[in-house]
Coordinates of C-alpha atoms and ligand atoms in Angstrom, one line a residue:
X2 CA -25.5 38.2 21.5
X3 CA -23.1 38.5 24.4
X4 CA -21.5 35.8 26.5
X5 CA -23.7 36.7 29.5
X6 CA -26.8 35.3 27.8
X7 CA -25.3 31.8 27.5
X8 CA -25.7 30.6 31.1
X9 CA -22.0 30.6 32.0
X10 CA -21.0 31.2 35.7
X11 CA -19.8 34.6 36.9
X12 CA -16.2 33.3 37.3
X13 CA -16.1 32.0 33.7
X14 CA -17.7 35.3 32.4
X15 CA -15.0 37.2 34.2
X16 CA -12.3 35.0 32.7
X17 CA -13.7 35.5 29.2
X18 CA -13.9 39.3 29.7
X19 CA -10.3 39.3 30.8
X20 CA -9.3 37.8 27.4
X21 CA -11.0 40.6 25.7
X22 CA -13.6 38.5 23.8
X23 CA -16.9 40.2 23.7
X24 CA -19.0 38.1 21.3
X25 CA -19.3 34.4 21.2
X26 CA -18.5 32.7 17.9
X27 CA -21.4 30.8 16.2
X28 CA -20.2 27.4 17.6
X29 CA -20.0 28.9 21.1
X30 CA -23.4 30.6 20.9
X31 CA -25.0 27.4 19.7
X32 CA -23.2 24.8 21.8
X33 CA -22.7 26.3 25.2
X34 CA -26.4 26.4 26.3
X35 CA -26.8 22.7 25.3
X36 CA -23.6 21.6 27.1
X37 CA -24.8 23.4 30.3
X38 CA -28.2 21.6 29.9
X39 CA -26.2 18.3 30.0
X40 CA -27.2 17.4 26.4
X41 CA -24.9 15.5 24.1
X42 CA -23.5 17.6 21.3
X43 CA -22.4 16.8 17.8
X44 CA -20.4 19.8 16.6
X45 CA -19.3 20.0 13.0
X46 CA -16.7 22.7 13.1
X47 CA -13.0 23.0 12.3
X48 CA -10.3 24.7 14.3
X49 CA -10.3 28.4 14.1
X50 CA -14.0 28.6 14.8
X51 CA -13.6 29.0 18.5
X52 CA -14.7 25.4 19.2
X53 CA -12.2 24.8 22.0
X54 CA -13.8 27.5 24.1
X55 CA -17.2 26.1 23.1
X56 CA -16.6 23.1 25.3
X57 CA -14.0 24.5 27.8
X58 CA -16.2 27.4 29.0
X59 CA -19.3 25.3 29.9
X60 CA -17.1 22.6 31.4
X61 CA -15.6 25.1 33.7
X62 CA -19.0 26.3 34.8
X63 CA -20.2 22.7 35.4
X64 CA -17.1 21.8 37.3
X65 CA -17.5 24.5 39.8
X66 CA -19.7 22.0 41.8
X67 CA -18.2 18.8 43.0
X68 CA -14.7 17.5 43.8
X69 CA -12.2 15.2 42.2
X70 CA -11.4 11.8 43.6
X71 CA -8.0 10.1 43.4
X72 CA -7.4 8.3 40.1
X73 CA -11.0 9.0 39.0
X74 CA -11.1 12.0 36.7
X75 CA -14.5 13.8 36.4
X76 CA -14.1 14.8 32.8
X77 CA -12.1 13.5 29.9
X78 CA -11.0 15.2 26.7
X79 CA -9.5 13.1 23.9
X80 CA -7.3 14.8 21.4
X81 CA -5.5 13.3 18.4
X82 CA -2.1 15.0 18.9
X83 CA 0.0 16.1 21.8
X84 CA 0.0 19.7 20.6
X85 CA -3.7 19.9 20.5
X86 CA -3.9 18.3 23.9
X87 CA -1.5 20.9 25.2
X88 CA -3.4 23.7 23.5
X89 CA -6.7 22.6 25.2
X90 CA -4.8 22.6 28.6
X91 CA -3.7 26.2 27.9
X92 CA -7.4 27.1 27.4
X93 CA -8.2 25.6 30.8
X94 CA -5.3 27.5 32.3
X95 CA -6.5 30.7 30.7
X96 CA -10.2 30.6 31.4
X97 CA -10.0 28.6 34.6
X98 CA -7.4 30.8 36.3
X99 CA -9.9 31.8 39.0
X100 CA -10.9 28.2 39.8
X101 CA -8.9 25.7 41.8
X102 CA -9.2 22.8 39.3
X103 CA -6.8 20.0 38.8
X104 CA -6.1 19.7 35.0
X105 CA -3.9 16.8 33.9
X106 CA -2.3 16.1 30.5
X107 CA -1.7 12.5 29.6
X108 CA 0.4 12.6 26.4
X109 CA 3.2 10.5 25.1
X110 CA 6.8 11.6 25.5
X111 CA 6.3 12.6 29.1
X112 CA 7.3 10.4 32.1
X113 CA 4.6 8.1 33.4
X114 CA 5.7 8.8 37.0
X115 CA 4.8 12.5 36.9
X116 CA 1.5 11.8 35.2
X117 CA 0.7 9.1 37.7
X118 CA 1.3 11.3 40.8
X119 CA -1.0 13.9 39.3
X120 CA -3.7 11.3 38.8
X121 CA -3.3 10.2 42.4
X122 CA -4.0 13.7 43.7
X123 CA -7.4 13.7 41.9
X124 CA -8.2 15.3 38.5
X125 CA -11.1 17.4 37.5
X126 CA -10.1 17.6 33.8
X127 CA -8.1 14.9 32.1
X128 CA -6.8 15.8 28.6
X129 CA -5.3 12.9 26.8
X130 CA -4.2 11.3 23.6
X131 CA -5.8 7.9 23.2
X132 CA -2.7 5.7 23.3
X133 CA -1.2 7.2 26.4
X134 CA -4.6 7.1 28.2
X135 CA -5.0 3.4 27.5
X136 CA -1.4 2.8 28.7
X137 CA -2.5 4.3 32.0
X138 CA -5.7 2.4 32.3
X139 CA -3.9 -0.9 31.5
X140 CA -1.4 -0.2 34.2
X141 CA -4.3 0.1 36.6
X142 CA -3.4 3.7 37.6
X143 CA -6.5 5.2 36.2
X144 CA -10.2 4.5 36.5
X145 CA -12.7 6.1 34.0
X146 CA -15.8 5.1 35.9
X147 CA -16.2 8.6 37.4
X148 CA -16.2 10.4 34.1
X149 CA -19.3 12.6 33.8
X150 CA -18.4 14.3 30.6
X151 CA -16.4 13.0 27.6
X152 CA -15.2 15.2 24.8
X153 CA -14.0 13.6 21.6
X154 CA -12.3 16.3 19.6
X155 CA -11.1 16.3 16.0
X156 CA -12.9 12.9 15.4
X157 CA -12.2 12.9 11.7
X158 CA -8.5 13.3 12.4
X159 CA -8.7 10.4 14.9
X160 CA -10.1 8.3 12.1
X161 CA -7.3 9.3 9.8
X162 CA -4.7 8.4 12.4
X163 CA -6.2 5.0 13.1
X164 CA -7.4 5.9 16.6
X165 CA -11.1 4.9 16.3
X166 CA -10.6 1.4 17.8
X167 CA -8.8 3.0 20.8
X168 CA -11.7 5.5 21.1
X169 CA -14.2 2.6 21.1
X170 CA -12.2 0.9 23.8
X171 CA -12.1 4.1 25.9
X172 CA -15.9 4.6 25.4
X173 CA -16.5 1.2 27.0
X174 CA -14.5 2.2 30.1
X175 CA -16.5 5.4 30.8
X176 CA -20.0 5.2 32.2
X177 CA -22.8 4.8 29.7
X178 CA -24.7 7.7 31.3
X179 CA -22.0 10.2 30.7
X180 CA -22.5 13.4 28.6
X181 CA -20.6 13.3 25.3
X182 CA -19.4 16.2 23.2
X183 CA -18.2 15.1 19.8
X184 CA -16.4 17.5 17.4
X185 CA -15.4 16.9 13.9
X186 CA -14.4 19.1 10.9
X187 CA -15.9 16.7 8.3
X188 CA -18.6 14.0 8.4
X189 CA -17.4 11.0 6.4
X190 CA -19.6 7.9 6.7
X191 CA -17.4 6.2 9.2
X192 CA -17.5 9.3 11.5
X193 CA -21.3 9.4 11.1
X194 CA -21.5 5.8 12.1
X195 CA -19.4 6.2 15.2
X196 CA -21.1 9.4 16.3
X197 CA -24.3 7.4 16.4
X198 CA -22.8 4.8 18.7
X199 CA -21.1 7.3 21.0
X200 CA -23.8 10.0 21.3
X201 CA -27.3 9.8 22.8
X202 CA -29.9 12.0 21.0
X203 CA -27.3 14.7 20.3
X204 CA -27.9 18.3 19.5
X205 CA -26.3 18.7 16.0
X206 CA -24.5 22.0 15.4
X207 CA -22.8 22.8 12.2
X208 CA -20.8 26.0 11.5
X209 CA -19.3 27.3 8.3
X210 CA -18.4 24.8 5.7
X211 CA -14.9 23.3 6.1
X212 CA -14.2 23.7 2.4
X213 CA -14.0 27.5 2.5
X214 CA -10.6 29.1 2.5
X215 CA -10.2 32.5 4.1
X216 CA -10.6 35.3 1.5
X217 CA -7.6 37.1 2.7
X218 CA -5.3 34.3 1.6
X219 CA -3.7 34.7 -1.9
X220 CA -3.1 31.2 -3.2
X221 CA -0.6 30.3 -5.9
X222 CA 0.9 27.2 -7.5
X223 CA 4.4 26.8 -8.9
X224 CA 5.4 24.1 -11.2
X225 CA 8.3 22.0 -9.8
X226 CA 10.3 19.0 -10.8
X227 CA 9.4 15.6 -9.4
X228 CA 12.8 15.0 -7.8
X229 CA 13.0 16.1 -4.1
X230 CA 16.2 18.0 -4.7
X231 CA 14.6 20.0 -7.5
X232 CA 11.7 20.8 -5.2
X233 CA 14.1 21.8 -2.4
X234 CA 15.9 24.1 -4.8
X235 CA 12.6 25.7 -5.9
X236 CA 11.5 26.1 -2.3
X237 CA 14.6 28.1 -1.5
X238 CA 14.0 30.4 -4.5
X239 CA 10.4 30.8 -3.4
X240 CA 11.5 31.7 0.1
X241 CA 14.0 34.2 -1.2
X242 CA 11.5 35.8 -3.6
X243 CA 8.5 35.9 -1.2
X244 CA 7.2 39.4 -0.6
X245 CA 6.5 40.5 3.0
X246 CA 7.5 37.1 4.3
X247 CA 7.4 37.4 8.1
X248 CA 7.2 33.8 9.0
X249 CA 6.1 30.6 7.2
X250 CA 5.1 27.0 7.7
X251 CA 6.3 24.6 5.1
X252 CA 4.2 21.5 4.8
X253 CA 5.4 18.1 3.7
X254 CA 3.3 15.0 3.4
X255 CA 5.7 12.7 5.2
X256 CA 7.7 12.9 8.4
X257 CA 10.8 11.7 6.5
X258 CA 10.5 14.6 4.1
X259 CA 10.0 17.0 6.9
X260 CA 13.4 15.9 8.3
X261 CA 15.1 16.2 4.9
X262 CA 13.7 19.6 4.0
X263 CA 14.5 20.9 7.5
X264 CA 18.1 19.8 7.2
X265 CA 18.5 21.1 3.7
X266 CA 17.1 24.6 4.6
X267 CA 19.3 24.7 7.7
X268 CA 22.3 23.8 5.6
X269 CA 21.5 26.7 3.2
X270 CA 21.5 29.1 6.1
X271 CA 17.7 29.5 6.7
X272 CA 16.5 29.9 10.3
X273 CA 14.2 27.0 10.5
X274 CA 12.6 24.5 12.9
X275 CA 10.8 21.2 12.4
X276 CA 7.6 19.7 13.7
X277 CA 6.5 16.1 13.1
X278 CA 5.0 13.2 15.0
X279 CA 8.2 11.2 15.6
X280 CA 10.0 14.0 17.5
X281 CA 10.0 13.8 21.3
X282 CA 7.6 16.0 23.1
X283 CA 10.2 18.5 24.5
X284 CA 11.6 19.0 21.0
X285 CA 8.2 19.6 19.5
X286 CA 7.3 22.0 22.2
X287 CA 10.6 23.9 21.9
X288 CA 10.2 24.2 18.1
X289 CA 6.7 25.4 18.4
X290 CA 7.6 27.9 21.1
X291 CA 10.5 29.3 19.1
X292 CA 8.2 29.7 16.1
X293 CA 5.5 31.4 18.1
X294 CA 8.0 33.8 19.6
X295 CA 9.4 34.6 16.2
X296 CA 12.9 33.2 17.1
X297 CA 12.5 30.8 14.2
X298 CA 10.6 32.3 11.3
X299 CA 10.3 29.1 9.3
X300 CA 8.8 25.8 10.4
X301 CA 8.8 22.6 8.4
X302 CA 5.9 20.5 9.5
X303 CA 3.7 17.4 8.8
X304 CA 0.0 17.7 8.8
X305 CA -0.6 15.7 11.9
X306 CA 1.8 17.7 13.9
X307 CA 0.5 21.0 12.7
X308 CA -3.2 20.3 12.6
X309 CA -5.3 22.7 14.6
X310 CA -2.3 24.5 16.1
X311 CA -3.1 28.1 17.1
X312 CA -0.2 30.0 15.7
X313 CA -1.3 33.6 15.2
X314 CA -0.2 35.7 12.2
X315 CA 1.6 33.4 9.9
X316 CA 2.3 35.3 6.7
X317 CA 3.1 32.4 4.4
X318 CA 2.3 28.8 3.9
X319 CA 4.3 26.7 1.5
X320 CA 3.2 23.3 0.4
X321 CA 6.4 21.5 -0.4
X322 CA 4.2 18.6 -1.2
X323 CA 0.6 19.0 -2.4
X324 CA -1.5 17.2 0.2
X325 CA -3.3 14.1 -1.1
X326 CA -6.4 14.9 0.8
X327 CA -8.1 18.1 -0.2
X328 CA -9.3 18.8 3.3
X329 CA -5.7 19.0 4.4
X330 CA -5.0 21.8 1.9
X331 CA -7.8 23.8 3.6
X332 CA -6.4 23.1 7.0
X333 CA -2.8 24.0 5.9
X334 CA -3.6 27.3 4.3
X335 CA -5.9 28.1 7.2
X336 CA -2.7 28.6 9.2
X337 CA -2.3 32.0 7.3
X338 CA -4.8 34.8 6.8
X339 CA -6.2 34.3 10.3
X340 CA -8.4 36.9 11.9
X341 CA -8.8 39.0 8.7
X342 CA -5.0 39.3 8.1
X343 CA -3.6 38.9 4.7
X344 CA -1.7 35.7 3.9
X345 CA 0.0 33.9 1.0
X346 CA -0.1 30.2 0.3
X347 CA 2.2 28.7 -2.4
X348 CA 2.1 25.1 -3.5
X349 CA 4.8 23.3 -5.4
X350 CA 3.1 21.2 -7.9
X351 CA 4.7 18.4 -9.9
X352 CA 3.3 16.2 -12.6
X353 CA 2.3 13.6 -10.0
X354 CA 0.0 16.0 -8.2
X355 CA -2.6 16.8 -10.9
X356 CA -5.4 14.7 -9.4
X357 CA -4.8 16.1 -6.0
X358 CA -4.7 19.7 -7.2
X359 CA -7.9 19.1 -9.2
X360 CA -9.6 17.7 -6.1
X361 CA -8.4 20.7 -4.1
X362 CA -9.7 23.2 -6.7
X363 CA -13.1 21.4 -6.7
X364 CA -13.3 21.6 -2.9
X365 CA -12.4 25.2 -2.6
X366 CA -14.4 26.2 -5.6
X367 CA -11.7 28.1 -7.3
X368 CA -8.6 27.6 -9.5
X369 CA -5.2 28.2 -8.0
X370 CA -3.4 30.6 -10.3
X371 CA 0.3 30.2 -11.1
X372 CA 2.7 32.4 -9.1
X373 CA 4.2 35.4 -10.6
X374 CA 7.9 35.1 -11.4
X375 CA 10.3 33.1 -13.4
X376 CA 10.3 29.5 -12.2
X377 CA 11.8 27.2 -14.7
X378 CA 9.8 24.1 -15.5
X379 CA 11.7 20.9 -14.9
X380 CA 12.2 18.0 -17.2
X381 CA 9.2 16.1 -15.9
X382 CA 6.9 18.7 -17.4
X383 CA 6.8 16.6 -20.5
X384 CA 5.8 13.6 -18.5
X385 CA 9.4 12.3 -18.7
X386 CA 11.1 10.8 -15.7
X387 CA 14.0 12.3 -13.7
X388 CA 15.8 9.1 -13.1
X389 CA 16.5 5.8 -14.8
X390 CA 13.9 3.2 -14.7
X391 CA 16.0 0.7 -12.8
X392 CA 16.8 3.3 -10.2
X393 CA 13.1 4.1 -9.8
X394 CA 12.1 0.5 -9.3
X395 CA 14.9 0.0 -6.8
X396 CA 13.6 3.0 -4.9
X397 CA 10.1 1.7 -5.1
X398 CA 11.1 -1.7 -3.8
X399 CA 13.0 -0.2 -0.9
X400 CA 9.9 1.7 0.1
X401 CA 7.9 -1.4 -0.2
X402 CA 10.2 -3.5 2.0
X403 CA 9.8 -0.8 4.7
X404 CA 6.1 -0.9 4.3
X405 CA 5.7 -3.6 6.9
X406 CA 5.7 -1.1 9.7
X407 CA 2.7 1.1 9.2
X408 CA 2.9 4.2 11.3
X409 CA 0.1 4.1 13.8
X410 CA 0.0 7.7 14.8
X411 CA 0.5 9.4 11.4
X412 CA -1.4 8.8 8.2
X413 CA 0.5 7.5 5.2
X414 CA -0.7 9.5 2.2
X415 CA -2.1 7.8 -0.9
X416 CA 0.6 7.2 -3.4
X417 CA 0.0 9.1 -6.6
X418 CA -0.6 6.7 -9.5
X419 CA 1.3 6.8 -12.7
X420 CA -0.7 8.3 -15.5
X421 CA -2.2 11.2 -13.3
X422 CA -3.0 14.1 -15.5
X423 CA -0.5 17.0 -15.9
X424 CA -1.3 20.1 -14.0
X425 CA -1.6 23.4 -15.8
X426 CA 1.6 25.1 -16.7
X427 CA 2.8 27.8 -14.3
X428 CA 3.2 31.3 -15.5
X429 CA 6.7 31.8 -16.8
X430 CA 7.0 28.1 -17.7
X431 CA 9.8 27.3 -20.1
X432 CA 11.8 30.4 -19.3
X433 CA 15.0 29.9 -17.5
X434 CA 15.4 31.0 -13.9
X435 CA 16.9 34.4 -13.3
X436 CA 19.4 34.9 -10.4
X437 CA 17.3 35.4 -7.4
X438 CA 17.5 38.4 -5.0
X439 CA 18.5 37.8 -1.4
X440 CA 16.1 36.5 1.2
X441 CA 14.7 38.7 3.9
X442 CA 17.2 38.9 6.7
X443 CA 15.2 37.3 9.4
X444 CA 14.8 33.9 7.7
X445 CA 18.5 33.2 7.7
X446 CA 20.8 31.8 10.4
X447 CA 24.4 30.9 10.3
X448 CA 25.3 28.0 8.0
X449 CA 24.7 24.6 9.5
X450 CA 28.5 24.1 9.8
X451 CA 28.6 27.1 12.1
X452 CA 25.8 25.9 14.3
X453 CA 26.9 25.2 17.9
X454 CA 25.5 21.6 17.9
X455 CA 25.1 18.9 15.3
X456 CA 21.7 18.6 13.8
X457 CA 20.1 15.8 15.8
X458 CA 18.4 13.0 13.8
X459 CA 14.7 13.1 13.6
X460 CA 12.8 9.9 14.6
X461 CA 13.1 7.0 12.2
X462 CA 16.3 6.8 10.0
X463 CA 16.0 8.8 6.9
X464 CA 16.6 7.2 3.5
X465 CA 20.3 7.3 2.9
X466 CA 19.9 8.7 -0.6
X467 CA 18.0 11.8 0.6
X468 CA 20.5 12.4 3.4
X469 CA 23.4 12.1 0.9
X470 CA 21.6 14.5 -1.4
X471 CA 21.2 17.1 1.4
X472 CA 24.9 16.7 2.4
X473 CA 26.0 17.2 -1.2
X474 CA 23.8 20.3 -1.8
X475 CA 26.0 23.3 -2.3
X476 CA 25.2 25.7 0.5
X477 CA 24.4 29.2 -0.9
X478 CA 24.6 31.5 2.1
X479 CA 27.9 33.1 1.1
X480 CA 26.2 36.2 0.0
X481 CA 24.9 36.9 3.5
X482 CA 26.4 39.8 5.4
X483 CA 27.7 38.8 8.8
X484 CA 25.2 40.9 10.7
X485 CA 22.4 38.8 9.3
X486 CA 23.7 35.7 10.8
X487 CA 22.1 35.1 14.1
X488 CA 22.3 31.8 16.1
X489 CA 19.2 29.7 16.6
X490 CA 18.7 26.9 19.1
X491 CA 16.7 24.5 17.0
X492 CA 16.3 21.2 18.8
X493 CA 14.7 18.6 16.6
Ligands
AMP22 P1 -10.2 27.3 18.1 O1 -11.2 27.1 17.0 O2 -10.7 26.7 19.4 O3 -8.9 26.7 17.7 O4 -10.0 28.8 18.4 C1 -9.4 29.7 17.4 C2 -9.0 31.0 18.0 O5 -10.1 31.8 18.3 C3 -8.2 31.0 19.3 O6 -7.1 31.8 19.2 C4 -9.1 31.5 20.3 O7 -8.4 32.1 21.4 C5 -10.0 32.5 19.5 N1 -11.3 32.7 20.1 C6 -12.1 31.8 20.7 N2 -13.3 32.3 21.0 C7 -13.3 33.6 20.6 C8 -14.2 34.6 20.6 N3 -15.4 34.5 21.2 N4 -13.9 35.8 20.1 C9 -12.7 36.0 19.5 N5 -11.7 35.0 19.4 C10 -12.0 33.8 19.9

């Protein structure tokens, strides 16, 4: 099957040919003809399947007829994160280069004024995150009554992030007769329910099970201590030991942890950036750009910020925290081993993660073997604690007192319960750690103290204890020859 059989316009076919793609992916092959026939589509597909082009290409074909009116977009695409929204815009820029379409991005962290003036000029394609879109409609600067086609992308992620009420409000603002394309990676009952209310007699298209992990990815687990500083220490050893490490994403479960791990790695001389939902848009874009260009080989990220990002050729993924949702594991390690390349995914597993790891292994249908190498098992391997009881309860209550403000945009993971089963022992368990060889040159930068600017704070204040811990960590970059120290402009 070639693209020319799908009913796309000549302009769009020329743009596809210019990108070098010759064969449509299964989601493209199945969805494009239905979109062009003005049918509603329920697409069950995860990122990496080519689903963005599956709606962008037919939309470009449909949009060739007609003109945009001021403040009344013709089509609307809803994305859960700013990065995904920006990525969809890039797709329109790439495939729509030969068309004079106005494409606007309504995302947080960008001035209302600029977005407003773009809306006034008339917009063919509006790509938005739900919160910012509603801000504009409430200010009266945007009317959704002209929307002919609505795309709800990453619907299961929208659910995780608490966006479904916003989506329901938006759906009431667009005409009932619009065409709707609804994409989700998974089909939990709540998504099934809302898809029934948003879609009219949809064509259901399902491509490759989301639970499959790319075969080219070697997956390992390493047993770590429960204390964050022990995990950070282990992470550094893993980074230094990693074979063929070209670049890596290091995933943490919480934004707060992203900030702490980022600062710690930076302090230890690693060339690192950070990506999480509380950073302002320009900092997020800058970090991502630097990572894409290879200026920063390491990126510490939260799930929400990294979901669906198209970052080609990531050699390694590290799970600093085991994700509490097995689906997230699949998404995380899907960042490596793309397009048939080899990749490595290493998860730091503590005694609190046994249920999560068991759920992941069930989902991917394989056990994750221990990594080769001498990684000492920490005191909590016996189920013991790393800190005194009163300290633990104080930490717990501090967390609890902050719990009043629930983050709207980023999911709070389930807290592991006491009594979770112990994970399997990593290979080499019980042996003491050997001195580790030096890290590959590219992953280091000058020590934090030599950086031109102070490390800016990231979003919400970090817990003082974690910050103190990072500050008191002995930096271990003294062994680096001077020529390996290259400055990095990491704005977080
Ligand atoms: P997506 O699932 O939309 O995130 O797309 C994943 C990657 O697949 C992106 O880098 C696209 O540029 C690429 N892609 C999309 N369609 C095709 C195609 N027909 N052939 C090869 N690569 C594609």
